[in-house]
Short mmCIF file of C-alpha atoms in Angstrom, two decimals:
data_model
loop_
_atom_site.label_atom_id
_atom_site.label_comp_id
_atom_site.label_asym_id
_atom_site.label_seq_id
_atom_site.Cartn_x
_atom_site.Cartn_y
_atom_site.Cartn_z
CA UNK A 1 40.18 -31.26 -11.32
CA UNK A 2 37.07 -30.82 -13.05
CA UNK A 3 35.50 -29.58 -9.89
CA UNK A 4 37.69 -27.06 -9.63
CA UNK A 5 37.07 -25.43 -12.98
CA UNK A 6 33.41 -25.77 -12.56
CA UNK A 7 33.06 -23.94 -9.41
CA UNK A 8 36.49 -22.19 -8.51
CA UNK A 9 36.19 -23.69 -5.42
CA UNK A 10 40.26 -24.52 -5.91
CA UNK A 11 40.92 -20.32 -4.94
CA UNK A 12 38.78 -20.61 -1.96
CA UNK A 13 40.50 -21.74 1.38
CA UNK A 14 39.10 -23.58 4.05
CA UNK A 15 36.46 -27.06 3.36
CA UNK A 16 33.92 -27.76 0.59
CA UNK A 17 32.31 -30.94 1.05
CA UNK A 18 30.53 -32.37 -2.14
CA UNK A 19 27.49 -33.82 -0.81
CA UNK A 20 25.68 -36.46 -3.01
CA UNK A 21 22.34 -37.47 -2.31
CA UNK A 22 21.43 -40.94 -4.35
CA UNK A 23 17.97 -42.97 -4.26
CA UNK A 24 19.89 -45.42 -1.68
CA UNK A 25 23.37 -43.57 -0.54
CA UNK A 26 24.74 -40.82 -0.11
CA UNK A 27 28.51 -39.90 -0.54
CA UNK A 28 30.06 -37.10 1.07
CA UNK A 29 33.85 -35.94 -0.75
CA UNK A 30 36.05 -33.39 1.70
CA UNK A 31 37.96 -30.90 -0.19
CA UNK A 32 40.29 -29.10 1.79
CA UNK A 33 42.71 -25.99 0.17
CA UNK A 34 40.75 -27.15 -3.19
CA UNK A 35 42.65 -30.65 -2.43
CA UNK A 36 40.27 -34.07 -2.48
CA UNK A 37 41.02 -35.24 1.08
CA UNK A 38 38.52 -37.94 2.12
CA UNK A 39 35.45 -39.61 0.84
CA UNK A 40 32.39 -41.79 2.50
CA UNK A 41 29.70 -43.11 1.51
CA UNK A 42 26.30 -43.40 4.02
CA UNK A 43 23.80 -46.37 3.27
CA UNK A 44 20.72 -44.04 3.52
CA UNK A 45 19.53 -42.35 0.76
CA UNK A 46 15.96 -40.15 -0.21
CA UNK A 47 14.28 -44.13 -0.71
CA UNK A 48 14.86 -44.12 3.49
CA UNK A 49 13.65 -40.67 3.53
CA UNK A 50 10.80 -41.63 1.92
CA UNK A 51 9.94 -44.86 3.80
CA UNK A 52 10.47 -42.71 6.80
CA UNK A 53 7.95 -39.92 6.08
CA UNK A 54 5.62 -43.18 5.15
CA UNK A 55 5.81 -44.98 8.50
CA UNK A 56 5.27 -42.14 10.01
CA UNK A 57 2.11 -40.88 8.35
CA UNK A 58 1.06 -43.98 7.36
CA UNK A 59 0.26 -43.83 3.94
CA UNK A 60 1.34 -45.50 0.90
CA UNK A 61 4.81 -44.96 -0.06
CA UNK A 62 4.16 -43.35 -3.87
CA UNK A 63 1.86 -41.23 -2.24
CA UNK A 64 4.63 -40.07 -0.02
CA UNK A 65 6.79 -40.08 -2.82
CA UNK A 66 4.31 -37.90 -5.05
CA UNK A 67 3.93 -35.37 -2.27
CA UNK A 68 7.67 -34.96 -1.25
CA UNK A 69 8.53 -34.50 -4.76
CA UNK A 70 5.93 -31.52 -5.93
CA UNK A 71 5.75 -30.29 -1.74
CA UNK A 72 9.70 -30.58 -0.59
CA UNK A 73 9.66 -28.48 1.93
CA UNK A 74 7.61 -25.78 0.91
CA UNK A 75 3.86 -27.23 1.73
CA UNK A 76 2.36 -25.15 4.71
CA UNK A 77 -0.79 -26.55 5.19
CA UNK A 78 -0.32 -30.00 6.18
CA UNK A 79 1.59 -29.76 9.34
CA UNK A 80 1.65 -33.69 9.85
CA UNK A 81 3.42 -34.03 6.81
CA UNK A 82 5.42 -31.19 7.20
CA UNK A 83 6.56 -32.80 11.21
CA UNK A 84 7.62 -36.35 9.53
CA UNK A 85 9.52 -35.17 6.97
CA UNK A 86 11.50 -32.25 8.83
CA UNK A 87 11.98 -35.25 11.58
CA UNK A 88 13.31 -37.70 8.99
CA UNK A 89 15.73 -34.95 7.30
CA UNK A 90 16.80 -34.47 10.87
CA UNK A 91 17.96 -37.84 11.16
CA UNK A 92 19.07 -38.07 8.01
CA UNK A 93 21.38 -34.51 8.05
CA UNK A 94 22.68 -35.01 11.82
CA UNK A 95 24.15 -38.43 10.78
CA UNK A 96 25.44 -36.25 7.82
CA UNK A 97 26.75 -33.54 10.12
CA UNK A 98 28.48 -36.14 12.31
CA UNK A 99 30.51 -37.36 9.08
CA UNK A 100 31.54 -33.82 8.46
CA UNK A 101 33.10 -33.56 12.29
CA UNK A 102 35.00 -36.36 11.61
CA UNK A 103 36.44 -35.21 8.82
CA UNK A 104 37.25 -32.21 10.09
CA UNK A 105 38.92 -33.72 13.62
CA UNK A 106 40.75 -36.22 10.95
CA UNK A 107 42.38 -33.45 8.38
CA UNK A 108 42.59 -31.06 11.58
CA UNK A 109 40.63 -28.08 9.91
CA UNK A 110 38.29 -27.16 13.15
CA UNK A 111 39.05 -23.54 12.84
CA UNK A 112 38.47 -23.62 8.61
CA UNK A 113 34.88 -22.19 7.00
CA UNK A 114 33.20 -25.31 5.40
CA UNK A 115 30.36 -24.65 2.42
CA UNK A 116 28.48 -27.63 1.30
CA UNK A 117 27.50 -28.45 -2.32
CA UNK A 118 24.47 -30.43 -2.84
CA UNK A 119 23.81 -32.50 -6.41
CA UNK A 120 22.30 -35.75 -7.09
CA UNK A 121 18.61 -37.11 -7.39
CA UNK A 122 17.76 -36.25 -3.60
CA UNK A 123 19.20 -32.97 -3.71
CA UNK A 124 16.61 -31.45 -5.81
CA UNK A 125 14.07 -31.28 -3.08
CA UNK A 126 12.44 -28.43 -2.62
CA UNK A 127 13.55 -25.65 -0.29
CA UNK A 128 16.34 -28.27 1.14
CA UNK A 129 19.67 -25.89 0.42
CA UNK A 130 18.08 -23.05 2.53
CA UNK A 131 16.88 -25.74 5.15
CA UNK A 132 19.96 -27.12 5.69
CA UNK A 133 22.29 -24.19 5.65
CA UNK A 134 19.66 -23.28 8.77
CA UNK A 135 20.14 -26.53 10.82
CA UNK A 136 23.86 -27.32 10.41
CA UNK A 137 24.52 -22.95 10.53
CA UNK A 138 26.64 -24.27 7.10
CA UNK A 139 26.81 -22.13 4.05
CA UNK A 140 24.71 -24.69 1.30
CA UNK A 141 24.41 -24.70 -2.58
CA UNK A 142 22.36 -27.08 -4.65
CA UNK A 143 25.22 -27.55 -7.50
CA UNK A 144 23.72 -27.33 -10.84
CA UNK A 145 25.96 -30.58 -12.75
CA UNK A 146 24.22 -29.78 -16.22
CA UNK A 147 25.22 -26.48 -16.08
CA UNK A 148 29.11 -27.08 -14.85
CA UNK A 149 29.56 -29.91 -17.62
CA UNK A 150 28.07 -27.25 -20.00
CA UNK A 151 30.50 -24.52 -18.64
CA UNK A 152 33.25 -26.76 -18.25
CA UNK A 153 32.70 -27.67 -22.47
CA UNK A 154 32.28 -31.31 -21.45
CA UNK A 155 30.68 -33.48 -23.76
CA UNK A 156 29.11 -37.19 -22.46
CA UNK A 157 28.38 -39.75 -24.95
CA UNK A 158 26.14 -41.63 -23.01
CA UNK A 159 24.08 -40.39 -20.15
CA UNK A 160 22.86 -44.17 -19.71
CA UNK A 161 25.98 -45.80 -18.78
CA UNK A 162 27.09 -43.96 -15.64
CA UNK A 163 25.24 -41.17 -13.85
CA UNK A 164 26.14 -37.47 -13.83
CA UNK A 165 26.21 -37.92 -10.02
CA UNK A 166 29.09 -40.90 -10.32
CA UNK A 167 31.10 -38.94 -12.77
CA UNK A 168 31.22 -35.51 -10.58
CA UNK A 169 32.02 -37.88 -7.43
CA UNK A 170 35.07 -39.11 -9.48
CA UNK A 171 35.65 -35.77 -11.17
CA UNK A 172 36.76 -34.52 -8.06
CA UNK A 173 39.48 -36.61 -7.49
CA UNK A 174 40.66 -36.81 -11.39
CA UNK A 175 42.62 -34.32 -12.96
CA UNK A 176 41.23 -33.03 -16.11
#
């Protein structure tokens, strides 16, 4: 599969779980022994993160918007900011973590290493990678899909039609 050239990911054993983080869900693919095993999508997405971190501060949601894109994770001085969004990631990433669990009870790999590869829109916030490898104690990677199509010598026509997040969700199931 095209995942498997990208990232070599196919030599490695034990669980890789493709984590992609859309404006409104967020699909999580299992790879086991570099084989696709299961896939599930989550109706929450950064546009819940968002409204989240909104409620919570009460302020307009493009100004939460504006600040979690240039802050992430990485703005110190605002501690009220900095409590709602680590609280709504913590939602967010335990429901993620649960998913994971029952993948793992389902394929019966409790005893396998699992490393988790971010990409999509919501995965570019930043300091998240770091963030989450620390709450879930899970090796995680922001994967860089410009740079594996570009490795990979893949060539899309048009980057309107489908997004690079859809076609590494299905690369990882399609041979190449």
């Amino acid at each position: 599969s095209f995942y498997a050239k990208s990232i070599g990911y196919n030599t490695q054993p034990g669980a890789v779980v493709l984590v992609d983080m859309g404006s409104h869900t967020t699909t999580l693919l299992y790879v086991l022994d570099g084989k696709l095993r299961l896939i599930r999508s989550l109706a929450k997405g950064s546009i819940q993160l968002i409204k989240s971190v909104s409620e919570t501060m009460q302020l307009p949601l493009h100004q939460v918007m504006e600040m979690i894109i240039r802050y992430g994770l990485e703005k110190d001085g605002d501690p009220v900011y900095h409590k709602a969004l680590t609280q709504a990631l913590e939602l967010f990433w335990r429901e993620v973590a649960f998913t994971i669990q029952s993948f793992v009870v389902q394929t019966e790999s409790v005893d396998r290493a699992c490393h988790l590869l971010l990409f999509g829109g919501g995965s570019y916030l930043k300091g998240l990678a770091p963030w989450v490898t620390k709450l879930l104690k899970k090796q995680t990677t922001l994967w860089d899909i410009d740079l594996a199509i570009h490795d990979c010598g893949i060539q899309i026509e048009s980057k309107t039609a489908v997004s690079r997040g859809m076609i590494m969700s299905l690369s990882a199931a399609l041979p190449l």
